PDB file of C-alpha atoms in Angstrom:
ATOM      1  CA  UNK A   1      49.900  21.511  46.662  1.00 96.00           C
ATOM      2  CA  UNK A   2      46.503  20.304  47.882  1.00 97.00           C
ATOM      3  CA  UNK A   3      45.246  17.017  46.487  1.00 98.00           C
ATOM      4  CA  UNK A   4      42.676  14.314  47.135  1.00 98.00           C
ATOM      5  CA  UNK A   5      44.341  11.092  48.204  1.00 97.00           C
ATOM      6  CA  UNK A   6      43.013   7.539  48.396  1.00 98.00           C
ATOM      7  CA  UNK A   7      44.871   6.151  51.397  1.00 97.00           C
ATOM      8  CA  UNK A   8      42.987   2.871  51.680  1.00 96.00           C
ATOM      9  CA  UNK A   9      40.897   1.154  49.013  1.00 96.00           C
ATOM     10  CA  UNK A  10      37.227   1.134  49.898  1.00 95.00           C
ATOM     11  CA  UNK A  11      37.377   4.373  51.872  1.00 96.00           C
ATOM     12  CA  UNK A  12      36.702   7.943  50.644  1.00 97.00           C
ATOM     13  CA  UNK A  13      39.738  10.034  49.740  1.00 98.00           C
ATOM     14  CA  UNK A  14      41.090  12.677  52.089  1.00 97.00           C
ATOM     15  CA  UNK A  15      42.692  16.009  51.319  1.00 97.00           C
ATOM     16  CA  UNK A  16      46.452  16.086  51.822  1.00 95.00           C
ATOM     17  CA  UNK A  17      49.458  18.291  51.084  1.00 95.00           C
ATOM     18  CA  UNK A  18      51.682  16.729  48.449  1.00 93.00           C
ATOM     19  CA  UNK A  19      54.705  17.782  46.469  1.00 93.00           C
ATOM     20  CA  UNK A  20      53.727  19.177  43.058  1.00 93.00           C
ATOM     21  CA  UNK A  21      54.318  16.653  40.268  1.00 94.00           C
ATOM     22  CA  UNK A  22      57.298  16.835  37.978  1.00 92.00           C
ATOM     23  CA  UNK A  23      56.803  16.896  34.209  1.00 90.00           C
ATOM     24  CA  UNK A  24      58.714  14.044  32.532  1.00 92.00           C
ATOM     25  CA  UNK A  25      59.695  14.326  28.886  1.00 93.00           C
ATOM     26  CA  UNK A  26      56.624  14.728  26.712  1.00 94.00           C
ATOM     27  CA  UNK A  27      54.469  15.848  29.654  1.00 96.00           C
ATOM     28  CA  UNK A  28      52.962  19.229  30.541  1.00 97.00           C
ATOM     29  CA  UNK A  29      52.037  20.591  33.955  1.00 97.00           C
ATOM     30  CA  UNK A  30      48.340  21.477  34.016  1.00 98.00           C
ATOM     31  CA  UNK A  31      46.752  23.736  36.620  1.00 98.00           C
ATOM     32  CA  UNK A  32      43.559  21.813  37.294  1.00 98.00           C
ATOM     33  CA  UNK A  33      40.339  23.833  37.255  1.00 98.00           C
ATOM     34  CA  UNK A  34      37.714  21.079  37.554  1.00 98.00           C
ATOM     35  CA  UNK A  35      37.684  17.302  38.034  1.00 98.00           C
ATOM     36  CA  UNK A  36      34.544  15.118  38.042  1.00 98.00           C
ATOM     37  CA  UNK A  37      33.897  12.188  40.351  1.00 98.00           C
ATOM     38  CA  UNK A  38      32.936   9.474  37.885  1.00 97.00           C
ATOM     39  CA  UNK A  39      31.722   5.880  38.272  1.00 94.00           C
ATOM     40  CA  UNK A  40      35.134   4.683  37.062  1.00 95.00           C
ATOM     41  CA  UNK A  41      36.873   6.662  39.818  1.00 97.00           C
ATOM     42  CA  UNK A  42      34.583   5.109  42.414  1.00 97.00           C
ATOM     43  CA  UNK A  43      35.059   1.601  41.019  1.00 95.00           C
ATOM     44  CA  UNK A  44      38.848   1.780  40.809  1.00 96.00           C
ATOM     45  CA  UNK A  45      39.119   3.066  44.377  1.00 96.00           C
ATOM     46  CA  UNK A  46      37.239   0.032  45.713  1.00 96.00           C
ATOM     47  CA  UNK A  47      40.169  -2.135  44.678  1.00 94.00           C
ATOM     48  CA  UNK A  48      37.782  -4.621  43.068  1.00 93.00           C
ATOM     49  CA  UNK A  49      37.838  -3.499  39.429  1.00 90.00           C
ATOM     50  CA  UNK A  50      39.197  -5.599  36.577  1.00 87.00           C
ATOM     51  CA  UNK A  51      42.250  -3.305  36.567  1.00 91.00           C
ATOM     52  CA  UNK A  52      43.304  -4.780  39.896  1.00 93.00           C
ATOM     53  CA  UNK A  53      43.894  -3.179  43.272  1.00 95.00           C
ATOM     54  CA  UNK A  54      45.723   0.158  42.877  1.00 96.00           C
ATOM     55  CA  UNK A  55      48.772   0.934  44.954  1.00 95.00           C
ATOM     56  CA  UNK A  56      47.960   3.443  47.684  1.00 96.00           C
ATOM     57  CA  UNK A  57      48.189   6.251  48.403  1.00 97.00           C
ATOM     58  CA  UNK A  58      47.272   7.748  45.055  1.00 97.00           C
ATOM     59  CA  UNK A  59      45.452  10.810  43.701  1.00 98.00           C
ATOM     60  CA  UNK A  60      42.198   9.696  42.000  1.00 98.00           C
ATOM     61  CA  UNK A  61      40.662  11.266  38.907  1.00 98.00           C
ATOM     62  CA  UNK A  62      40.491   9.799  35.405  1.00 98.00           C
ATOM     63  CA  UNK A  63      39.830  13.119  33.658  1.00 98.00           C
ATOM     64  CA  UNK A  64      39.791  16.837  34.205  1.00 98.00           C
ATOM     65  CA  UNK A  65      39.849  20.329  32.759  1.00 98.00           C
ATOM     66  CA  UNK A  66      42.682  22.740  33.416  1.00 98.00           C
ATOM     67  CA  UNK A  67      44.988  25.427  32.139  1.00 98.00           C
ATOM     68  CA  UNK A  68      48.232  24.586  30.351  1.00 96.00           C
ATOM     69  CA  UNK A  69      49.985  27.875  29.674  1.00 93.00           C
ATOM     70  CA  UNK A  70      47.472  30.055  27.853  1.00 93.00           C
ATOM     71  CA  UNK A  71      45.279  27.107  26.821  1.00 95.00           C
ATOM     72  CA  UNK A  72      42.233  25.671  28.595  1.00 97.00           C
ATOM     73  CA  UNK A  73      42.343  21.936  27.971  1.00 98.00           C
ATOM     74  CA  UNK A  74      40.518  18.691  28.716  1.00 98.00           C
ATOM     75  CA  UNK A  75      42.753  15.783  29.658  1.00 98.00           C
ATOM     76  CA  UNK A  76      42.481  12.050  30.567  1.00 98.00           C
ATOM     77  CA  UNK A  77      44.421  10.240  33.301  1.00 97.00           C
ATOM     78  CA  UNK A  78      44.894   6.563  34.188  1.00 95.00           C
ATOM     79  CA  UNK A  79      44.726   6.890  37.982  1.00 97.00           C
ATOM     80  CA  UNK A  80      43.397   3.716  39.594  1.00 95.00           C
ATOM     81  CA  UNK A  81      43.877   1.769  36.372  1.00 95.00           C
ATOM     82  CA  UNK A  82      47.683   2.071  36.245  1.00 95.00           C
ATOM     83  CA  UNK A  83      50.358   3.409  38.616  1.00 95.00           C
ATOM     84  CA  UNK A  84      50.342   7.181  38.971  1.00 94.00           C
ATOM     85  CA  UNK A  85      48.208  10.065  40.137  1.00 97.00           C
ATOM     86  CA  UNK A  86      45.084  11.614  38.662  1.00 98.00           C
ATOM     87  CA  UNK A  87      43.219  14.872  38.221  1.00 98.00           C
ATOM     88  CA  UNK A  88      41.839  15.580  41.719  1.00 98.00           C
ATOM     89  CA  UNK A  89      44.638  17.935  42.677  1.00 98.00           C
ATOM     90  CA  UNK A  90      45.695  21.509  42.110  1.00 98.00           C
ATOM     91  CA  UNK A  91      48.201  20.385  39.478  1.00 98.00           C
ATOM     92  CA  UNK A  92      48.675  17.341  37.252  1.00 98.00           C
ATOM     93  CA  UNK A  93      51.393  16.135  34.875  1.00 97.00           C
ATOM     94  CA  UNK A  94      49.753  15.100  31.591  1.00 97.00           C
ATOM     95  CA  UNK A  95      51.208  13.770  28.326  1.00 97.00           C
ATOM     96  CA  UNK A  96      51.191  16.630  25.835  1.00 97.00           C
ATOM     97  CA  UNK A  97      49.625  14.353  23.214  1.00 97.00           C
ATOM     98  CA  UNK A  98      46.577  13.772  25.451  1.00 97.00           C
ATOM     99  CA  UNK A  99      45.654  17.447  25.863  1.00 98.00           C
ATOM    100  CA  UNK A 100      42.530  18.570  23.983  1.00 98.00           C
ATOM    101  CA  UNK A 101      42.263  22.379  23.612  1.00 98.00           C
ATOM    102  CA  UNK A 102      38.789  23.719  24.367  1.00 97.00           C
ATOM    103  CA  UNK A 103      36.876  26.567  22.672  1.00 94.00           C
ATOM    104  CA  UNK A 104      37.288  30.051  24.100  1.00 90.00           C
ATOM    105  CA  UNK A 105      34.753  30.935  26.764  1.00 88.00           C
ATOM    106  CA  UNK A 106      33.711  27.358  27.528  1.00 93.00           C
ATOM    107  CA  UNK A 107      32.819  26.620  31.157  1.00 96.00           C
ATOM    108  CA  UNK A 108      35.440  24.211  32.603  1.00 97.00           C
ATOM    109  CA  UNK A 109      32.910  22.776  35.065  1.00 98.00           C
ATOM    110  CA  UNK A 110      30.395  22.032  32.290  1.00 97.00           C
ATOM    111  CA  UNK A 111      33.021  20.216  30.243  1.00 98.00           C
ATOM    112  CA  UNK A 112      34.244  18.291  33.292  1.00 98.00           C
ATOM    113  CA  UNK A 113      30.674  17.181  34.025  1.00 98.00           C
ATOM    114  CA  UNK A 114      30.217  16.005  30.429  1.00 98.00           C
ATOM    115  CA  UNK A 115      33.666  14.537  29.841  1.00 97.00           C
ATOM    116  CA  UNK A 116      34.036  10.914  28.832  1.00 97.00           C
ATOM    117  CA  UNK A 117      30.349  10.207  29.513  1.00 97.00           C
ATOM    118  CA  UNK A 118      29.379  12.534  26.673  1.00 98.00           C
ATOM    119  CA  UNK A 119      32.165  11.086  24.541  1.00 98.00           C
ATOM    120  CA  UNK A 120      30.615   7.641  25.059  1.00 98.00           C
ATOM    121  CA  UNK A 121      27.159   8.934  24.166  1.00 98.00           C
ATOM    122  CA  UNK A 122      28.401  10.641  20.996  1.00 98.00           C
ATOM    123  CA  UNK A 123      30.533   7.771  19.743  1.00 98.00           C
ATOM    124  CA  UNK A 124      28.006   5.062  20.626  1.00 98.00           C
ATOM    125  CA  UNK A 125      25.337   6.926  18.665  1.00 98.00           C
ATOM    126  CA  UNK A 126      27.453   7.830  15.647  1.00 98.00           C
ATOM    127  CA  UNK A 127      30.505   5.591  15.286  1.00 97.00           C
ATOM    128  CA  UNK A 128      28.952   2.351  16.542  1.00 98.00           C
ATOM    129  CA  UNK A 129      25.243   3.083  16.131  1.00 98.00           C
ATOM    130  CA  UNK A 130      25.553   4.800  12.733  1.00 98.00           C
ATOM    131  CA  UNK A 131      22.713   7.176  13.561  1.00 98.00           C
ATOM    132  CA  UNK A 132      21.321   8.806  10.405  1.00 98.00           C
ATOM    133  CA  UNK A 133      19.184  11.963  10.152  1.00 98.00           C
ATOM    134  CA  UNK A 134      15.469  11.235  10.388  1.00 98.00           C
ATOM    135  CA  UNK A 135      15.846   8.091  12.504  1.00 98.00           C
ATOM    136  CA  UNK A 136      14.033   7.337  15.749  1.00 98.00           C
ATOM    137  CA  UNK A 137      16.075   6.556  18.863  1.00 98.00           C
ATOM    138  CA  UNK A 138      15.444   5.045  22.291  1.00 98.00           C
ATOM    139  CA  UNK A 139      17.879   6.160  25.004  1.00 98.00           C
ATOM    140  CA  UNK A 140      17.863   4.008  28.135  1.00 98.00           C
ATOM    141  CA  UNK A 141      19.052   5.336  31.518  1.00 97.00           C
ATOM    142  CA  UNK A 142      18.287   8.745  30.087  1.00 97.00           C
ATOM    143  CA  UNK A 143      18.430  10.445  33.486  1.00 96.00           C
ATOM    144  CA  UNK A 144      22.128   9.615  33.905  1.00 95.00           C
ATOM    145  CA  UNK A 145      24.982  11.652  32.509  1.00 96.00           C
ATOM    146  CA  UNK A 146      25.476   9.397  29.467  1.00 97.00           C
ATOM    147  CA  UNK A 147      21.731   9.305  28.858  1.00 98.00           C
ATOM    148  CA  UNK A 148      21.143  13.041  29.206  1.00 98.00           C
ATOM    149  CA  UNK A 149      24.001  13.697  26.789  1.00 98.00           C
ATOM    150  CA  UNK A 150      22.722  11.036  24.382  1.00 98.00           C
ATOM    151  CA  UNK A 151      19.245  12.585  24.209  1.00 98.00           C
ATOM    152  CA  UNK A 152      20.729  15.951  23.223  1.00 98.00           C
ATOM    153  CA  UNK A 153      23.393  14.534  20.907  1.00 98.00           C
ATOM    154  CA  UNK A 154      20.873  12.327  19.096  1.00 98.00           C
ATOM    155  CA  UNK A 155      18.800  15.415  18.409  1.00 96.00           C
ATOM    156  CA  UNK A 156      21.897  17.308  17.234  1.00 95.00           C
ATOM    157  CA  UNK A 157      22.713  14.425  14.864  1.00 96.00           C
ATOM    158  CA  UNK A 158      19.286  14.726  13.228  1.00 97.00           C
ATOM    159  CA  UNK A 159      17.123  12.160  15.017  1.00 98.00           C
ATOM    160  CA  UNK A 160      13.474  12.892  14.308  1.00 97.00           C
ATOM    161  CA  UNK A 161      12.224  11.495  17.626  1.00 98.00           C
ATOM    162  CA  UNK A 162      14.036  10.577  20.865  1.00 98.00           C
ATOM    163  CA  UNK A 163      12.326   8.336  23.422  1.00 98.00           C
ATOM    164  CA  UNK A 164      13.870   8.220  26.886  1.00 98.00           C
ATOM    165  CA  UNK A 165      13.709   5.416  29.426  1.00 98.00           C
ATOM    166  CA  UNK A 166      14.404   6.184  33.100  1.00 97.00           C
ATOM    167  CA  UNK A 167      13.601   4.548  36.417  1.00 95.00           C
ATOM    168  CA  UNK A 168      13.049   7.167  39.140  1.00 94.00           C
ATOM    169  CA  UNK A 169      10.858  10.241  38.886  1.00 95.00           C
ATOM    170  CA  UNK A 170      13.931  12.457  39.292  1.00 94.00           C
ATOM    171  CA  UNK A 171      15.677  10.646  36.437  1.00 96.00           C
ATOM    172  CA  UNK A 172      12.566  10.924  34.278  1.00 97.00           C
ATOM    173  CA  UNK A 173      12.482  14.662  34.951  1.00 97.00           C
ATOM    174  CA  UNK A 174      16.146  15.012  33.922  1.00 96.00           C
ATOM    175  CA  UNK A 175      15.455  13.089  30.715  1.00 97.00           C
ATOM    176  CA  UNK A 176      12.535  15.369  29.914  1.00 97.00           C
ATOM    177  CA  UNK A 177      14.629  18.448  30.598  1.00 96.00           C
ATOM    178  CA  UNK A 178      17.281  17.089  28.226  1.00 97.00           C
ATOM    179  CA  UNK A 179      14.691  17.260  25.443  1.00 97.00           C
ATOM    180  CA  UNK A 180      13.239  13.774  25.037  1.00 98.00           C
ATOM    181  CA  UNK A 181      10.018  13.667  23.009  1.00 98.00           C
ATOM    182  CA  UNK A 182       8.596  11.000  25.331  1.00 98.00           C
ATOM    183  CA  UNK A 183       9.733   9.476  28.621  1.00 98.00           C
ATOM    184  CA  UNK A 184       9.010   5.845  29.518  1.00 98.00           C
ATOM    185  CA  UNK A 185       9.085   4.787  33.170  1.00 98.00           C
ATOM    186  CA  UNK A 186      11.389   1.814  33.780  1.00 98.00           C
ATOM    187  CA  UNK A 187       9.712   0.927  37.062  1.00 97.00           C
ATOM    188  CA  UNK A 188       9.184  -2.770  36.316  1.00 97.00           C
ATOM    189  CA  UNK A 189      11.228  -5.714  35.054  1.00 96.00           C
ATOM    190  CA  UNK A 190       8.267  -7.058  33.078  1.00 98.00           C
ATOM    191  CA  UNK A 191       9.731  -7.130  29.557  1.00 97.00           C
ATOM    192  CA  UNK A 192       6.347  -7.346  27.870  1.00 97.00           C
ATOM    193  CA  UNK A 193       4.982  -4.348  29.763  1.00 98.00           C
ATOM    194  CA  UNK A 194       8.075  -2.247  29.054  1.00 98.00           C
ATOM    195  CA  UNK A 195       7.933  -3.231  25.373  1.00 98.00           C
ATOM    196  CA  UNK A 196       4.320  -2.061  25.202  1.00 98.00           C
ATOM    197  CA  UNK A 197       5.312   1.264  26.745  1.00 98.00           C
ATOM    198  CA  UNK A 198       8.138   1.800  24.259  1.00 98.00           C
ATOM    199  CA  UNK A 199       5.907   0.888  21.323  1.00 97.00           C
ATOM    200  CA  UNK A 200       3.194   3.280  22.520  1.00 98.00           C
ATOM    201  CA  UNK A 201       5.725   6.113  22.915  1.00 98.00           C
ATOM    202  CA  UNK A 202       7.301   5.537  19.500  1.00 97.00           C
ATOM    203  CA  UNK A 203       6.201   6.934  16.167  1.00 96.00           C
ATOM    204  CA  UNK A 204       6.430   3.605  14.382  1.00 95.00           C
ATOM    205  CA  UNK A 205       9.359   1.156  14.578  1.00 95.00           C
ATOM    206  CA  UNK A 206      12.560   2.389  16.227  1.00 98.00           C
ATOM    207  CA  UNK A 207      15.872   2.482  14.365  1.00 98.00           C
ATOM    208  CA  UNK A 208      18.441   2.589  17.182  1.00 98.00           C
ATOM    209  CA  UNK A 209      18.615   1.848  20.918  1.00 98.00           C
ATOM    210  CA  UNK A 210      21.370   3.305  23.108  1.00 98.00           C
ATOM    211  CA  UNK A 211      21.647   1.019  26.128  1.00 98.00           C
ATOM    212  CA  UNK A 212      23.733   1.645  29.282  1.00 97.00           C
ATOM    213  CA  UNK A 213      21.532  -0.786  31.259  1.00 98.00           C
ATOM    214  CA  UNK A 214      21.165  -4.214  29.587  1.00 98.00           C
ATOM    215  CA  UNK A 215      18.763  -6.537  31.437  1.00 98.00           C
ATOM    216  CA  UNK A 216      14.981  -6.254  31.046  1.00 98.00           C
ATOM    217  CA  UNK A 217      14.975  -2.661  29.689  1.00 98.00           C
ATOM    218  CA  UNK A 218      17.255  -3.614  26.799  1.00 98.00           C
ATOM    219  CA  UNK A 219      15.195  -6.717  25.996  1.00 98.00           C
ATOM    220  CA  UNK A 220      12.032  -4.594  25.926  1.00 98.00           C
ATOM    221  CA  UNK A 221      13.563  -1.851  23.784  1.00 98.00           C
ATOM    222  CA  UNK A 222      14.811  -4.468  21.312  1.00 98.00           C
ATOM    223  CA  UNK A 223      11.216  -5.519  20.682  1.00 98.00           C
ATOM    224  CA  UNK A 224      10.447  -1.972  19.510  1.00 98.00           C
ATOM    225  CA  UNK A 225      13.223  -2.014  16.894  1.00 98.00           C
ATOM    226  CA  UNK A 226      12.489  -2.237  13.183  1.00 98.00           C
ATOM    227  CA  UNK A 227      13.898  -5.040  11.031  1.00 98.00           C
ATOM    228  CA  UNK A 228      17.690  -4.626  10.849  1.00 98.00           C
ATOM    229  CA  UNK A 229      17.549  -2.154  13.735  1.00 98.00           C
ATOM    230  CA  UNK A 230      20.582  -1.628  15.995  1.00 98.00           C
ATOM    231  CA  UNK A 231      21.083  -1.825  19.749  1.00 98.00           C
ATOM    232  CA  UNK A 232      24.359  -0.451  21.131  1.00 98.00           C
ATOM    233  CA  UNK A 233      25.205  -1.603  24.648  1.00 98.00           C
ATOM    234  CA  UNK A 234      27.671   0.426  26.707  1.00 96.00           C
ATOM    235  CA  UNK A 235      26.886  -0.676  30.236  1.00 94.00           C
ATOM    236  CA  UNK A 236      25.199  -3.136  32.566  1.00 94.00           C
ATOM    237  CA  UNK A 237      23.701  -0.992  35.313  1.00 92.00           C
ATOM    238  CA  UNK A 238      20.524  -3.101  35.348  1.00 93.00           C
ATOM    239  CA  UNK A 239      22.024  -6.561  34.811  1.00 94.00           C
ATOM    240  CA  UNK A 240      25.006  -8.428  33.369  1.00 94.00           C
ATOM    241  CA  UNK A 241      22.592 -10.602  31.394  1.00 96.00           C
ATOM    242  CA  UNK A 242      19.667  -9.772  29.115  1.00 96.00           C
ATOM    243  CA  UNK A 243      16.552 -11.828  28.236  1.00 96.00           C
ATOM    244  CA  UNK A 244      16.396 -10.926  24.550  1.00 95.00           C
ATOM    245  CA  UNK A 245      14.407 -13.676  22.842  1.00 92.00           C
ATOM    246  CA  UNK A 246      16.071 -15.528  20.006  1.00 95.00           C
ATOM    247  CA  UNK A 247      12.903 -14.974  17.965  1.00 94.00           C
ATOM    248  CA  UNK A 248      13.219 -11.198  18.411  1.00 95.00           C
ATOM    249  CA  UNK A 249      16.864 -11.244  17.415  1.00 95.00           C
ATOM    250  CA  UNK A 250      16.478 -13.571  14.438  1.00 96.00           C
ATOM    251  CA  UNK A 251      13.025 -12.493  13.307  1.00 95.00           C
ATOM    252  CA  UNK A 252      14.142  -8.900  12.809  1.00 96.00           C
ATOM    253  CA  UNK A 253      17.781  -9.622  11.903  1.00 97.00           C
ATOM    254  CA  UNK A 254      18.804  -7.194  14.634  1.00 98.00           C
ATOM    255  CA  UNK A 255      22.334  -5.946  15.158  1.00 98.00           C
ATOM    256  CA  UNK A 256      23.574  -6.034  18.766  1.00 98.00           C
ATOM    257  CA  UNK A 257      26.724  -3.947  19.162  1.00 98.00           C
ATOM    258  CA  UNK A 258      29.071  -3.316  22.057  1.00 98.00           C
ATOM    259  CA  UNK A 259      30.795  -0.050  22.886  1.00 98.00           C
ATOM    260  CA  UNK A 260      33.599   1.043  25.224  1.00 95.00           C
ATOM    261  CA  UNK A 261      35.647   4.232  25.336  1.00 95.00           C
ATOM    262  CA  UNK A 262      38.695   1.988  25.740  1.00 92.00           C
ATOM    263  CA  UNK A 263      38.392   1.020  22.068  1.00 95.00           C
ATOM    264  CA  UNK A 264      38.908   4.602  20.891  1.00 97.00           C
ATOM    265  CA  UNK A 265      42.182   5.814  19.503  1.00 96.00           C
ATOM    266  CA  UNK A 266      43.659   8.961  20.995  1.00 96.00           C
ATOM    267  CA  UNK A 267      42.625  10.794  17.837  1.00 97.00           C
ATOM    268  CA  UNK A 268      39.026   9.547  17.999  1.00 98.00           C
ATOM    269  CA  UNK A 269      38.760  10.526  21.650  1.00 97.00           C
ATOM    270  CA  UNK A 270      40.135  14.007  21.013  1.00 97.00           C
ATOM    271  CA  UNK A 271      37.770  14.554  18.078  1.00 98.00           C
ATOM    272  CA  UNK A 272      34.804  13.455  20.184  1.00 98.00           C
ATOM    273  CA  UNK A 273      35.794  15.748  23.077  1.00 98.00           C
ATOM    274  CA  UNK A 274      35.992  18.608  20.583  1.00 97.00           C
ATOM    275  CA  UNK A 275      32.485  17.884  19.277  1.00 97.00           C
ATOM    276  CA  UNK A 276      31.136  17.733  22.841  1.00 98.00           C
ATOM    277  CA  UNK A 277      32.873  21.001  23.769  1.00 97.00           C
ATOM    278  CA  UNK A 278      31.576  22.791  20.683  1.00 96.00           C
ATOM    279  CA  UNK A 279      27.999  21.749  21.478  1.00 97.00           C
ATOM    280  CA  UNK A 280      28.466  22.859  25.095  1.00 97.00           C
ATOM    281  CA  UNK A 281      29.962  26.201  24.042  1.00 95.00           C
ATOM    282  CA  UNK A 282      26.829  26.876  21.961  1.00 93.00           C
ATOM    283  CA  UNK A 283      24.596  26.044  24.905  1.00 94.00           C
ATOM    284  CA  UNK A 284      23.279  22.958  23.094  1.00 95.00           C
ATOM    285  CA  UNK A 285      24.630  20.351  25.511  1.00 97.00           C
ATOM    286  CA  UNK A 286      24.589  20.226  29.311  1.00 97.00           C
ATOM    287  CA  UNK A 287      23.950  17.682  32.055  1.00 97.00           C
ATOM    288  CA  UNK A 288      22.800  17.959  35.645  1.00 96.00           C
ATOM    289  CA  UNK A 289      25.754  18.494  37.959  1.00 97.00           C
ATOM    290  CA  UNK A 290      26.866  19.931  41.267  1.00 96.00           C
ATOM    291  CA  UNK A 291      30.063  21.782  42.151  1.00 97.00           C
ATOM    292  CA  UNK A 292      31.954  21.170  45.379  1.00 97.00           C
ATOM    293  CA  UNK A 293      35.412  22.367  46.482  1.00 98.00           C
ATOM    294  CA  UNK A 294      38.372  19.998  46.507  1.00 98.00           C
ATOM    295  CA  UNK A 295      38.539  20.495  50.276  1.00 97.00           C
ATOM    296  CA  UNK A 296      35.211  18.619  50.604  1.00 98.00           C
ATOM    297  CA  UNK A 297      36.212  15.647  48.453  1.00 98.00           C
ATOM    298  CA  UNK A 298      35.372  13.104  51.157  1.00 97.00           C
ATOM    299  CA  UNK A 299      31.777  14.259  51.508  1.00 97.00           C
ATOM    300  CA  UNK A 300      31.431  14.692  47.736  1.00 97.00           C
ATOM    301  CA  UNK A 301      32.751  11.169  47.145  1.00 98.00           C
ATOM    302  CA  UNK A 302      30.284   9.630  49.589  1.00 97.00           C
ATOM    303  CA  UNK A 303      27.340  11.535  48.106  1.00 96.00           C
ATOM    304  CA  UNK A 304      28.253  10.505  44.552  1.00 96.00           C
ATOM    305  CA  UNK A 305      28.790   6.871  45.554  1.00 95.00           C
ATOM    306  CA  UNK A 306      25.568   6.766  47.561  1.00 92.00           C
ATOM    307  CA  UNK A 307      23.387   8.225  44.810  1.00 88.00           C
ATOM    308  CA  UNK A 308      22.578  11.348  46.807  1.00 86.00           C
ATOM    309  CA  UNK A 309      23.942  13.833  44.290  1.00 89.00           C
ATOM    310  CA  UNK A 310      21.795  15.777  41.827  1.00 83.00           C
ATOM    311  CA  UNK A 311      23.825  14.586  38.862  1.00 92.00           C
ATOM    312  CA  UNK A 312      27.611  14.450  38.435  1.00 97.00           C
ATOM    313  CA  UNK A 313      29.665  16.075  41.195  1.00 98.00           C
ATOM    314  CA  UNK A 314      32.542  18.188  39.892  1.00 98.00           C
ATOM    315  CA  UNK A 315      35.364  19.239  42.186  1.00 98.00           C
ATOM    316  CA  UNK A 316      36.609  22.782  41.770  1.00 97.00           C
ATOM    317  CA  UNK A 317      40.351  22.516  42.255  1.00 94.00           C
TER     318      UNK A 317
END
């Protein structure tokens, strides 16, 4: 079979012919239809992640969509985080318990593009953030895949107003297309200036902030929160530290919450994938993405890593 293969950490994968995988007890062979190139894939393949340096060669891909018998399914993999191969191949061996059946007629590429990023957006908003109908939400990094999904999912959960924060003009445009009521430019690290922009864009105090950035944007958004408001952090794309003032935190009795997909049970993850797929099947959830063939994985990998892609790149396998 044809598969992407990381031969050396720090270098893009190459396409190679490999023996099809066997299916150990409890596993199912899945004919892969689509596999996204995600930030986690890129990080693991550098050999510098907290999971350690993976043994090479290996097939990357921490998630995918494929066909198992007569079912179209989403599935997770641990490639790069643990020994074994991933989804960027024509076929993958997946534990039966990890398969999540998808609604009839759903686009495999759309679901692959959404994947665990949309799961994070949904669960950070609802499970950790406890979003209630009628609340007002700020979504930071709203031009990214998590952010675009969060804007749409917040609306679907009943948010009355969704304010997006994004840095580049292209990211701001994606956030607007996702349905944000207002888009704030994150083109400065001046916390006071960003806080003024969020306050001006909001319809009164904000209830919840979804934050994949941390750093100055999170500190500014926190100032726009109401007393007892919540900020859920699920990333540090802007900075590993954040200058939230003690007076802001204490004066409003704010709740700062962390989120990671790694904390989900298998059942929680499957339920969240199902919610995401149902929204996508209705045409109510989509993110910017590109499709490239598995044969061009090297070029696709470099474009995704270098920020040259128009959204998430999905490999058609």
